[in-house]
PDB file of C-alpha atoms and ligand atoms in Angstrom:
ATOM      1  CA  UNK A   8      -1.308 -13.650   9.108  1.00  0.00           C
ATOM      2  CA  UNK A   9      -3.094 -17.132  10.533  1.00  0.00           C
ATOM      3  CA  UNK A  10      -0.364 -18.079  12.681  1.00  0.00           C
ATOM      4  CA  UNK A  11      -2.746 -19.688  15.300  1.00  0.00           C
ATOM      5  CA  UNK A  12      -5.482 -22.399  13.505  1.00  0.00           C
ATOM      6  CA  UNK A  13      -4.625 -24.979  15.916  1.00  0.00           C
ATOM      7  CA  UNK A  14      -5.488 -23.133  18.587  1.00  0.00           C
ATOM      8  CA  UNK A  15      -8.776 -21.501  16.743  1.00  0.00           C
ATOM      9  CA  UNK A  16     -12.106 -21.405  17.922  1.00  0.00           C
ATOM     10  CA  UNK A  17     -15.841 -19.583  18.515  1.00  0.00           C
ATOM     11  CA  UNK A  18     -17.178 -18.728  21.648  1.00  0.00           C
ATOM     12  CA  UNK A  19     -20.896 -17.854  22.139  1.00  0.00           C
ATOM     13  CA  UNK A  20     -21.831 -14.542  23.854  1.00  0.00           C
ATOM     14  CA  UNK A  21     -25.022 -14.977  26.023  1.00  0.00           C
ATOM     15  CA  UNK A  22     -27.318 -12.739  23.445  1.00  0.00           C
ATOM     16  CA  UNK A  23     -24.770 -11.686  21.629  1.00  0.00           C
ATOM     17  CA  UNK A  24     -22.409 -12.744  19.139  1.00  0.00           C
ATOM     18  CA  UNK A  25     -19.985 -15.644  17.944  1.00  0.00           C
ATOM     19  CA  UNK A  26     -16.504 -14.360  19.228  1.00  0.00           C
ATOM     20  CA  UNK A  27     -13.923 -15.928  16.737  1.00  0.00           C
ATOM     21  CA  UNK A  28     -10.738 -16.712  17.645  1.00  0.00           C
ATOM     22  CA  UNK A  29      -7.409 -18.213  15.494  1.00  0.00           C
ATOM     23  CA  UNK A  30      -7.296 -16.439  12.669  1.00  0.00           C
ATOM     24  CA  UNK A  31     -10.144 -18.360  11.015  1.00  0.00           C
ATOM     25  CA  UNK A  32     -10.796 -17.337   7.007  1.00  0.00           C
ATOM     26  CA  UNK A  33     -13.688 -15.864   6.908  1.00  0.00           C
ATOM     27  CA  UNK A  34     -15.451 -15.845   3.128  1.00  0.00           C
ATOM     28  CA  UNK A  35     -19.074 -16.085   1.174  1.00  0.00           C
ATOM     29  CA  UNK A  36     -20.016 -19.135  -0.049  1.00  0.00           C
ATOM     30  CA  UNK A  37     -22.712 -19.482  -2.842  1.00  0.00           C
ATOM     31  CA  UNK A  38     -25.417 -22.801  -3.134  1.00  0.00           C
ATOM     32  CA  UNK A  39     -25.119 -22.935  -7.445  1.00  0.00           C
ATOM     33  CA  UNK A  40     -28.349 -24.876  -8.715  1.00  0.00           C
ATOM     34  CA  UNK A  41     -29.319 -26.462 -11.666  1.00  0.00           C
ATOM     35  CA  UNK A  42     -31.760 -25.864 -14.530  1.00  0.00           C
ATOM     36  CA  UNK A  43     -34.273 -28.081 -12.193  1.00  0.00           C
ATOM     37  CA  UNK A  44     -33.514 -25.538  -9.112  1.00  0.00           C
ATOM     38  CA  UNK A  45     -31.757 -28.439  -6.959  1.00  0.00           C
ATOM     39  CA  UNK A  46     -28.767 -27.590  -5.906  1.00  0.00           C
ATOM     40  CA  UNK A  47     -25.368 -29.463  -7.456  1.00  0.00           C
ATOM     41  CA  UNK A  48     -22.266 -27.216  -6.641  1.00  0.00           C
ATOM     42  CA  UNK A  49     -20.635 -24.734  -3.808  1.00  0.00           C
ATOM     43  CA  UNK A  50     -19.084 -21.311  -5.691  1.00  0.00           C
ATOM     44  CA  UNK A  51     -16.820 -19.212  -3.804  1.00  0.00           C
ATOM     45  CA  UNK A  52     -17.884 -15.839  -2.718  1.00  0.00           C
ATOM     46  CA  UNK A  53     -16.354 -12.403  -1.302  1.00  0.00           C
ATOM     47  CA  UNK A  54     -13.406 -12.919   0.864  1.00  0.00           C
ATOM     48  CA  UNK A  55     -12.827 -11.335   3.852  1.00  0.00           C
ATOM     49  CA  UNK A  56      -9.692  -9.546   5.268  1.00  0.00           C
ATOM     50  CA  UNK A  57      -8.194 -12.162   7.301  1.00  0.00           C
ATOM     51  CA  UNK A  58      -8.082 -10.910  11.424  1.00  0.00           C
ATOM     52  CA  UNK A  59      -6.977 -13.110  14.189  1.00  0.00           C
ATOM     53  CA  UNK A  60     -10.292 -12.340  16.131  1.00  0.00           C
ATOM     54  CA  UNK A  61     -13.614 -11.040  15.461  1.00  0.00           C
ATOM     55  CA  UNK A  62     -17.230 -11.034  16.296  1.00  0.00           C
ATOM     56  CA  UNK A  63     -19.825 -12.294  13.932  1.00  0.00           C
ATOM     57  CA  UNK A  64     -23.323 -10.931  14.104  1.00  0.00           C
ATOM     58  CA  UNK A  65     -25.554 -13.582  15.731  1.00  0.00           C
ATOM     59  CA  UNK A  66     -29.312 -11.376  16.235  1.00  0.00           C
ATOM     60  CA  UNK A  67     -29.452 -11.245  12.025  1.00  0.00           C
ATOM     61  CA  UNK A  68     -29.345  -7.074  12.634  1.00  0.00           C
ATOM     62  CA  UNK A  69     -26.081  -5.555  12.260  1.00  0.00           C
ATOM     63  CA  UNK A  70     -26.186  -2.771  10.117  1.00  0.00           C
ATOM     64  CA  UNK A  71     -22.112  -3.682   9.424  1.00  0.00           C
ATOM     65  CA  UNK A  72     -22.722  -7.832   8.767  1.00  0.00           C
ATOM     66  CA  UNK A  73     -21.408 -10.324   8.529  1.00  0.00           C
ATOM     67  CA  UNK A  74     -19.856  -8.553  11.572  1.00  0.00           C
ATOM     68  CA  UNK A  75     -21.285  -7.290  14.651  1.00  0.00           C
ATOM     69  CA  UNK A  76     -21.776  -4.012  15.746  1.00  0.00           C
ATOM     70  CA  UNK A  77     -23.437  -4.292  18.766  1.00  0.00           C
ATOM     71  CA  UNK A  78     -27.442  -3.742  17.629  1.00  0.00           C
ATOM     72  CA  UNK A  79     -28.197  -6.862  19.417  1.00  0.00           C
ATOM     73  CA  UNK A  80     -27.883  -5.370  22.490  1.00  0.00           C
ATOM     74  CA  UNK A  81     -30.189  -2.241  21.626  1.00  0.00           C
ATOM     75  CA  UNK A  82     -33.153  -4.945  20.290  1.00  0.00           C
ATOM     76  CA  UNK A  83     -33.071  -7.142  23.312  1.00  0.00           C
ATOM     77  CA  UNK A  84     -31.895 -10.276  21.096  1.00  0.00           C
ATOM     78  CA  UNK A  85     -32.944 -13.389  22.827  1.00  0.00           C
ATOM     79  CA  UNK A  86     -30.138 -15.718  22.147  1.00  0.00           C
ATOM     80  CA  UNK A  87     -31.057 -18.559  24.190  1.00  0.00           C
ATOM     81  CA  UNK A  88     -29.035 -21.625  23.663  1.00  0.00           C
ATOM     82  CA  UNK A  89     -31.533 -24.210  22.988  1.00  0.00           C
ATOM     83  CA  UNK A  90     -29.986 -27.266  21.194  1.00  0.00           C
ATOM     84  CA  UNK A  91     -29.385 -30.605  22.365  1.00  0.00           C
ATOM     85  CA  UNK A  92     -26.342 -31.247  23.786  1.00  0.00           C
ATOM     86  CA  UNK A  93     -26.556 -34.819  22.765  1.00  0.00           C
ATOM     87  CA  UNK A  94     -23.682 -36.323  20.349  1.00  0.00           C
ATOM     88  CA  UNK A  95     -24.712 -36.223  17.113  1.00  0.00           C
ATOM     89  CA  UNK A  96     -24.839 -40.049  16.840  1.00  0.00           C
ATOM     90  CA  UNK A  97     -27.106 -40.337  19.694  1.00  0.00           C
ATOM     91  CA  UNK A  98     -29.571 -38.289  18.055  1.00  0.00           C
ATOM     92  CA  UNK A  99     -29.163 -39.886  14.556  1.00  0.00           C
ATOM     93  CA  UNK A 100     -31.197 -42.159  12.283  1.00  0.00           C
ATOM     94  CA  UNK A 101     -29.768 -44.480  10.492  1.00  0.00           C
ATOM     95  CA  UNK A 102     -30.636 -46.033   7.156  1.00  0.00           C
ATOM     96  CA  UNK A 103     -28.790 -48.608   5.633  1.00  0.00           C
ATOM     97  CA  UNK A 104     -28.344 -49.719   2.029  1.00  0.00           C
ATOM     98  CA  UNK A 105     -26.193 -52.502   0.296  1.00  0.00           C
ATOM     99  CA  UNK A 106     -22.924 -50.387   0.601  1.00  0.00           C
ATOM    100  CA  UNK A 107     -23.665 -47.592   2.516  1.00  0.00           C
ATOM    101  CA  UNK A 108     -24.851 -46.444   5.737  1.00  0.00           C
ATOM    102  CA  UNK A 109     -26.880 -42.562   6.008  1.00  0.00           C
ATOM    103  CA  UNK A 110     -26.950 -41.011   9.462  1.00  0.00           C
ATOM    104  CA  UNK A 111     -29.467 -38.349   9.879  1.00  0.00           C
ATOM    105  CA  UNK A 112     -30.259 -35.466  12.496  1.00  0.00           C
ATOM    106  CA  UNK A 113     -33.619 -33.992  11.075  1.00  0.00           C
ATOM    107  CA  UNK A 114     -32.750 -31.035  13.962  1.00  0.00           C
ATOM    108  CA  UNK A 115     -30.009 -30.268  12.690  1.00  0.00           C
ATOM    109  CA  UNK A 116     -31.467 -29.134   8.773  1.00  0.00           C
ATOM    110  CA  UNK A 117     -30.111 -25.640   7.627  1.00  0.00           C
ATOM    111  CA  UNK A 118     -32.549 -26.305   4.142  1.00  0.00           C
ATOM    112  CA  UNK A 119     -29.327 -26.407   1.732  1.00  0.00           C
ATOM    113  CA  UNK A 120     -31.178 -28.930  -0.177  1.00  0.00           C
ATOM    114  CA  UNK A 121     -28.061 -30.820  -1.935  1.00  0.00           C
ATOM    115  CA  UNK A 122     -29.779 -34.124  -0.977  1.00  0.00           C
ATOM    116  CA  UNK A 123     -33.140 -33.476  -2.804  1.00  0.00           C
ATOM    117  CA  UNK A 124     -30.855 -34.526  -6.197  1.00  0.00           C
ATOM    118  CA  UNK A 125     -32.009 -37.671  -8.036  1.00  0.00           C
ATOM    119  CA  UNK A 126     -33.839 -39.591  -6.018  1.00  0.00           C
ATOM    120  CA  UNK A 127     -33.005 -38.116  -2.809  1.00  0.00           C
ATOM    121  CA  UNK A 128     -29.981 -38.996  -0.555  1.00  0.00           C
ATOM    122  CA  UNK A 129     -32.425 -41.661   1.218  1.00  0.00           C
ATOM    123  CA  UNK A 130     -33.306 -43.745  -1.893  1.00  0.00           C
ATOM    124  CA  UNK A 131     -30.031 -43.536  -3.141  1.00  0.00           C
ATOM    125  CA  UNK A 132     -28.526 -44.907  -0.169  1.00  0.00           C
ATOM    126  CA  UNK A 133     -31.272 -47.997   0.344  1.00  0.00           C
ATOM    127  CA  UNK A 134     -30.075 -48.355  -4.016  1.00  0.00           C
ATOM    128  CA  UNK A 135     -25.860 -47.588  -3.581  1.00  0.00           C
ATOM    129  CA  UNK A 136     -25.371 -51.681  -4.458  1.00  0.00           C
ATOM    130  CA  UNK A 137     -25.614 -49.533  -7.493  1.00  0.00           C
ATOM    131  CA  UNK A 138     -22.235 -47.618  -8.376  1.00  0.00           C
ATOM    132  CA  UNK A 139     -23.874 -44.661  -9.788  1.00  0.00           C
ATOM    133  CA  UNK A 140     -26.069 -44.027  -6.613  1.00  0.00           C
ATOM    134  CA  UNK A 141     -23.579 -44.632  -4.579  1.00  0.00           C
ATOM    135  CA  UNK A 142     -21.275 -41.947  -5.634  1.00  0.00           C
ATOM    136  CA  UNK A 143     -24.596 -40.048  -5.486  1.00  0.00           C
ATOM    137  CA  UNK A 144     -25.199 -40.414  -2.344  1.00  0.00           C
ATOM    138  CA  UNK A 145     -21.759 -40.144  -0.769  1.00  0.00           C
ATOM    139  CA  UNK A 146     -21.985 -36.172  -2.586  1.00  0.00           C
ATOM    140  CA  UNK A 147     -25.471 -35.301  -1.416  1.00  0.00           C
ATOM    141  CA  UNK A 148     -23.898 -36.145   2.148  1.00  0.00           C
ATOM    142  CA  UNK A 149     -20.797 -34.376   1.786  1.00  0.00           C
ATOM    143  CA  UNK A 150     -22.412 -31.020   0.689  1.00  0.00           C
ATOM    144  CA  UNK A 151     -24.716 -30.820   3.499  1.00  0.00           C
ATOM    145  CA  UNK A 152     -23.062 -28.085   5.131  1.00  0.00           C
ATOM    146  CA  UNK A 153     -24.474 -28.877   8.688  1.00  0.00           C
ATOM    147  CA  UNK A 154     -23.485 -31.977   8.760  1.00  0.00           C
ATOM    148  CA  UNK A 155     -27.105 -33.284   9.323  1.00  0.00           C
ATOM    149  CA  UNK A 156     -26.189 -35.922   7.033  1.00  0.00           C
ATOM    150  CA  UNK A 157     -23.371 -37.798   6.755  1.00  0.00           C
ATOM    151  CA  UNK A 158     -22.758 -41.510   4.849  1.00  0.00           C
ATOM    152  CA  UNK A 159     -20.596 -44.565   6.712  1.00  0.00           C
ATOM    153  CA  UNK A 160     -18.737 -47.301   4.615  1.00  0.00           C
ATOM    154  CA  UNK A 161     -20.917 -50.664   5.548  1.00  0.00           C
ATOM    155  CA  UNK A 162     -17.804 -52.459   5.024  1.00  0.00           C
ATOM    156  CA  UNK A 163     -14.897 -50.252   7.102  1.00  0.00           C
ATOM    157  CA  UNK A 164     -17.758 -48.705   9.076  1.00  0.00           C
ATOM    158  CA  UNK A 165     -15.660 -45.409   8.707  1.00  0.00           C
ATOM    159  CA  UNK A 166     -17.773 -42.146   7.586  1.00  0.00           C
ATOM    160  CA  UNK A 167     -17.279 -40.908   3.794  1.00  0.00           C
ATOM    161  CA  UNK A 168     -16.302 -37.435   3.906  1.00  0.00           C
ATOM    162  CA  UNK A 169     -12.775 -35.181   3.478  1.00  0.00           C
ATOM    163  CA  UNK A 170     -11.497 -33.673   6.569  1.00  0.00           C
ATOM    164  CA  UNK A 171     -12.073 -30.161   6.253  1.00  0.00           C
ATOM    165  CA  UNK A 172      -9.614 -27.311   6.555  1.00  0.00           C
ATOM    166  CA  UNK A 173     -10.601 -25.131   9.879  1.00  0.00           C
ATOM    167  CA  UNK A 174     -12.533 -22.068   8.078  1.00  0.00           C
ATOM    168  CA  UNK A 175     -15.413 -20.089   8.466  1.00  0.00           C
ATOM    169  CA  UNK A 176     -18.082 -19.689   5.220  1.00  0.00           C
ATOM    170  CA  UNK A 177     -21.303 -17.625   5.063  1.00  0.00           C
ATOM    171  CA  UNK A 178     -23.832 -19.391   3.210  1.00  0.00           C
ATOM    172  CA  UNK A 179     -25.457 -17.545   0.273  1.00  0.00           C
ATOM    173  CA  UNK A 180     -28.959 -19.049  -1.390  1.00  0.00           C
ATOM    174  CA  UNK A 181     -29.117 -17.072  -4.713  1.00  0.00           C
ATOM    175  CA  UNK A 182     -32.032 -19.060  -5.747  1.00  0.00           C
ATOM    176  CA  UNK A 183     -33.802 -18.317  -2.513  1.00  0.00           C
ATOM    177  CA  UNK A 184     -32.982 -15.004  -2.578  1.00  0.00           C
ATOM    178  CA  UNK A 185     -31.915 -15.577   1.156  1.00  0.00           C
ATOM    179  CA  UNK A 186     -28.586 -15.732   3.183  1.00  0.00           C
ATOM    180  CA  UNK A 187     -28.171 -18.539   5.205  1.00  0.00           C
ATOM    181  CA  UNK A 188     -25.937 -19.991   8.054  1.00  0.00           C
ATOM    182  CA  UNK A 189     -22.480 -19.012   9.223  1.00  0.00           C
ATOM    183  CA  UNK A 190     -20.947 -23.146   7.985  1.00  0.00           C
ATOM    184  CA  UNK A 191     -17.659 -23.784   9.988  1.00  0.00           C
ATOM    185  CA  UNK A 192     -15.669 -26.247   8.840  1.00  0.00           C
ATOM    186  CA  UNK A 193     -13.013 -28.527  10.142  1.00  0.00           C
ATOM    187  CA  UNK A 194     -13.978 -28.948  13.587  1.00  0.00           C
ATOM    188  CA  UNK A 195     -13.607 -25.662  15.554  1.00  0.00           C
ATOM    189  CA  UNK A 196     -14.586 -26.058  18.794  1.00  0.00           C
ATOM    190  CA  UNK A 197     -18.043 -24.111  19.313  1.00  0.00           C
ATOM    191  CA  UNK A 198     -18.054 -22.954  22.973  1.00  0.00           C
ATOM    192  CA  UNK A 199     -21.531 -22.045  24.676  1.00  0.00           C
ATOM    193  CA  UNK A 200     -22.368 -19.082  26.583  1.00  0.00           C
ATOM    194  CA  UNK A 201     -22.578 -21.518  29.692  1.00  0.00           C
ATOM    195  CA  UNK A 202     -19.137 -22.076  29.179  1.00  0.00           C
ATOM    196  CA  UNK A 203     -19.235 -25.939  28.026  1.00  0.00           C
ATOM    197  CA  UNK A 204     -18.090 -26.893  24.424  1.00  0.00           C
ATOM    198  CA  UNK A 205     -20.623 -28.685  22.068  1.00  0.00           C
ATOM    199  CA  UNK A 206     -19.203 -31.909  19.968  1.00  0.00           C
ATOM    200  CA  UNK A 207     -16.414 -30.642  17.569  1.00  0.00           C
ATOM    201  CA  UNK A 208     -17.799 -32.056  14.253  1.00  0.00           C
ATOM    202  CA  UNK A 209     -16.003 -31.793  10.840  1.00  0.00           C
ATOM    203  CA  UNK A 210     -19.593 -29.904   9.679  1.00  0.00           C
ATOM    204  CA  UNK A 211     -21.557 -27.314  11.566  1.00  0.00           C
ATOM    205  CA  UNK A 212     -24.047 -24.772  10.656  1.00  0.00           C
ATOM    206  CA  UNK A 213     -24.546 -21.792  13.483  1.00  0.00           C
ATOM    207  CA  UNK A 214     -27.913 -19.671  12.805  1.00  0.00           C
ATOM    208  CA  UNK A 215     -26.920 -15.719  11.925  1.00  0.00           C
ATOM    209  CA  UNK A 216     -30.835 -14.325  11.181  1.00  0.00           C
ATOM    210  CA  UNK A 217     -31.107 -14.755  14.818  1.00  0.00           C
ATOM    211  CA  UNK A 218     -34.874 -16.651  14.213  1.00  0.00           C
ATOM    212  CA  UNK A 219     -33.477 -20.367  14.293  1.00  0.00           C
ATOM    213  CA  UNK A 220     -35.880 -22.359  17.356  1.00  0.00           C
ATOM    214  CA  UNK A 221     -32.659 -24.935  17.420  1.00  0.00           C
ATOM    215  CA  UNK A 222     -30.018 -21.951  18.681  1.00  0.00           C
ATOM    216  CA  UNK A 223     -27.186 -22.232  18.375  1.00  0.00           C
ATOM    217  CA  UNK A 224     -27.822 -23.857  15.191  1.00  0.00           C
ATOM    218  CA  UNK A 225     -29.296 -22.977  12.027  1.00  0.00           C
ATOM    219  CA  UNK A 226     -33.092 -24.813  11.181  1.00  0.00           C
ATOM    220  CA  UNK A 227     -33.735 -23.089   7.973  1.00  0.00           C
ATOM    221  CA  UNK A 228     -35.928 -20.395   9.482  1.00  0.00           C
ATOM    222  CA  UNK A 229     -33.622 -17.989   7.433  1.00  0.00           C
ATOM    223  CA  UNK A 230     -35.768 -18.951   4.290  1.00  0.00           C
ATOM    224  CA  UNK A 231     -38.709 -18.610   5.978  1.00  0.00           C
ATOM    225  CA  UNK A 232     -37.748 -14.896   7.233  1.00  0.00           C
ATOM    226  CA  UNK A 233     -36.091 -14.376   3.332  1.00  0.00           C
ATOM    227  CA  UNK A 234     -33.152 -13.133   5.475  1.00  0.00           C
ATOM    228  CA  UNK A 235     -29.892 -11.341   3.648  1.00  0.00           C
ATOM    229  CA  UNK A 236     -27.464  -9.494   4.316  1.00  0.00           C
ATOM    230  CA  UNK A 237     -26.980  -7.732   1.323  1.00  0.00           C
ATOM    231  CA  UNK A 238     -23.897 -10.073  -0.684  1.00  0.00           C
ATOM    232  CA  UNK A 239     -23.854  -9.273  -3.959  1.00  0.00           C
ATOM    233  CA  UNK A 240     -24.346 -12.828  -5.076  1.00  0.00           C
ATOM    234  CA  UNK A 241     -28.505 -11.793  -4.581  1.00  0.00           C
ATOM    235  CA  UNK A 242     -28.431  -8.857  -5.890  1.00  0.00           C
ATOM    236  CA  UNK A 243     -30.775  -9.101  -9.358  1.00  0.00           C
ATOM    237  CA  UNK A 244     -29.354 -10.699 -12.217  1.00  0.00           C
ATOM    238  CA  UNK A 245     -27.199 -12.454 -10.371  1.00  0.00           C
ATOM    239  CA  UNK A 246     -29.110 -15.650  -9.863  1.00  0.00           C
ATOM    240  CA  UNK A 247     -26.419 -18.565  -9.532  1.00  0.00           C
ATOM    241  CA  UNK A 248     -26.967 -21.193 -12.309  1.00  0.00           C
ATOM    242  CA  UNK A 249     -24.546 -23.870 -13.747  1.00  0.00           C
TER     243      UNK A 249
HETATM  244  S1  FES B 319     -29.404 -18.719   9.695  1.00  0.00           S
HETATM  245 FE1  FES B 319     -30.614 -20.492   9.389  1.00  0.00          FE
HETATM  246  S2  FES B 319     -32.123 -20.342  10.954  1.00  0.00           S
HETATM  247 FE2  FES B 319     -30.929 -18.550  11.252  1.00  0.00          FE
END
């Protein structure tokens, strides 16, 4: 039973896994595309018993994933913790449109590609004086699973997006062919190896091929690798379309 979310969170092992604490649910979660290949819509996956701890594979080589079972020790995975431990709005961009204000942490990319829609998340924020590109934009934000991207009201200066429920998803990229990051949502504290905790954000993508150069976070390497672990949503004939 989760009888302890307040309390959850993930600790980093020094090369080895996430330990997760709290009873987090733990399920797949599929990137659905359109005819065009962009990505519109998040599908729910497999579902996984729900434990009140476990370890997640982190090296991208358990032969029992999502969950680890110790290979990373027998390969010599390099884990090193290599992300800035900057606040995310120290390290952001900002654009600003009429309405609407994008903050952007290129570094933080896990290559989800919600915000290639339309005419991008970037024009549609410098264009949100228009309605209809302003609701754009404020979804192309709020399905970036890393939170890389996230839109601010120009008028109450407050960031557009839900406050989401503590879990833990594993991204699935049918039309990649490709798994991606482990997405935890609704700001579990992350705790490093070293021992310090990095900012608790609502959005945060943690690399599981083991290949991101931004560790602990994902950087989209896991398309470049064509990295899976075997969900059925890639199996053939199972491409995810709306
Ligand atoms: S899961 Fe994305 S870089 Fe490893």
């Amino acid at each position: 039973m989760a009888k302890n979310k307040g309390n959850c969170k993930i600790v980093i092992e020094k090369n080895g896994p996430y330990l997760v604490s709290g009873s987090l649910p733990l399920a797949a979660e599929i990137i659905v595309c359109d005819s065009e290949s962009i990505p519109v819509k998040w599908d729910k996956g497999k579902r996984y018993p729900l434990r009140e701890n476990y370890s997640l594979c982190r090296c991208g080589k358990s032969g029992n994933a999502p969950y680890c079972d110790g290979t990373h020790a027998k390969t010599g995975f390099d884990g090193t913790e290599t992300a800035s431990r900057k606040k995310y709005w120290q390290q952001a961009k900002k654009i600003a449109g009429p309405t609407l204000v994008l903050t952007d942490v290129p570094n933080l990319c896990a290559l989800a590609r919600f915000c290639e829609k339309a005419s991008g998340v970037w024009q549609l924020t410098v264009d949100s004086g228009d309605p209809k590109a302003r609701k754009l934009a404020i979804e192309e934000a709020c399905n970036c699973p890393s939170g890389r991207l996230v839109e601010w009201d120009r008028k109450t200066e407050k960031p557009i997006e839900k406050k989401l429920k503590p879990s833990i998803s594993l991204v699935e990229d049918p039309e990649e062919k490709a798994s991606g990051p482990i997405w935890v949502k609704g700001g579990v504290p992350i705790v490093s190896s070293d021992g310090k905790t990095y900012e608790i954000r609502n959005r945060v993508t943690l690399c599981r091929c083991g290949r991101s150069r931004n560790k602990p976070f994902c950087n989209g390497t896991h398309l470049d690798i064509e990295f899976t672990d075997g969900d059925e949503s890639l199996k053939p004939g199972k491409k995810s379309r709306r």
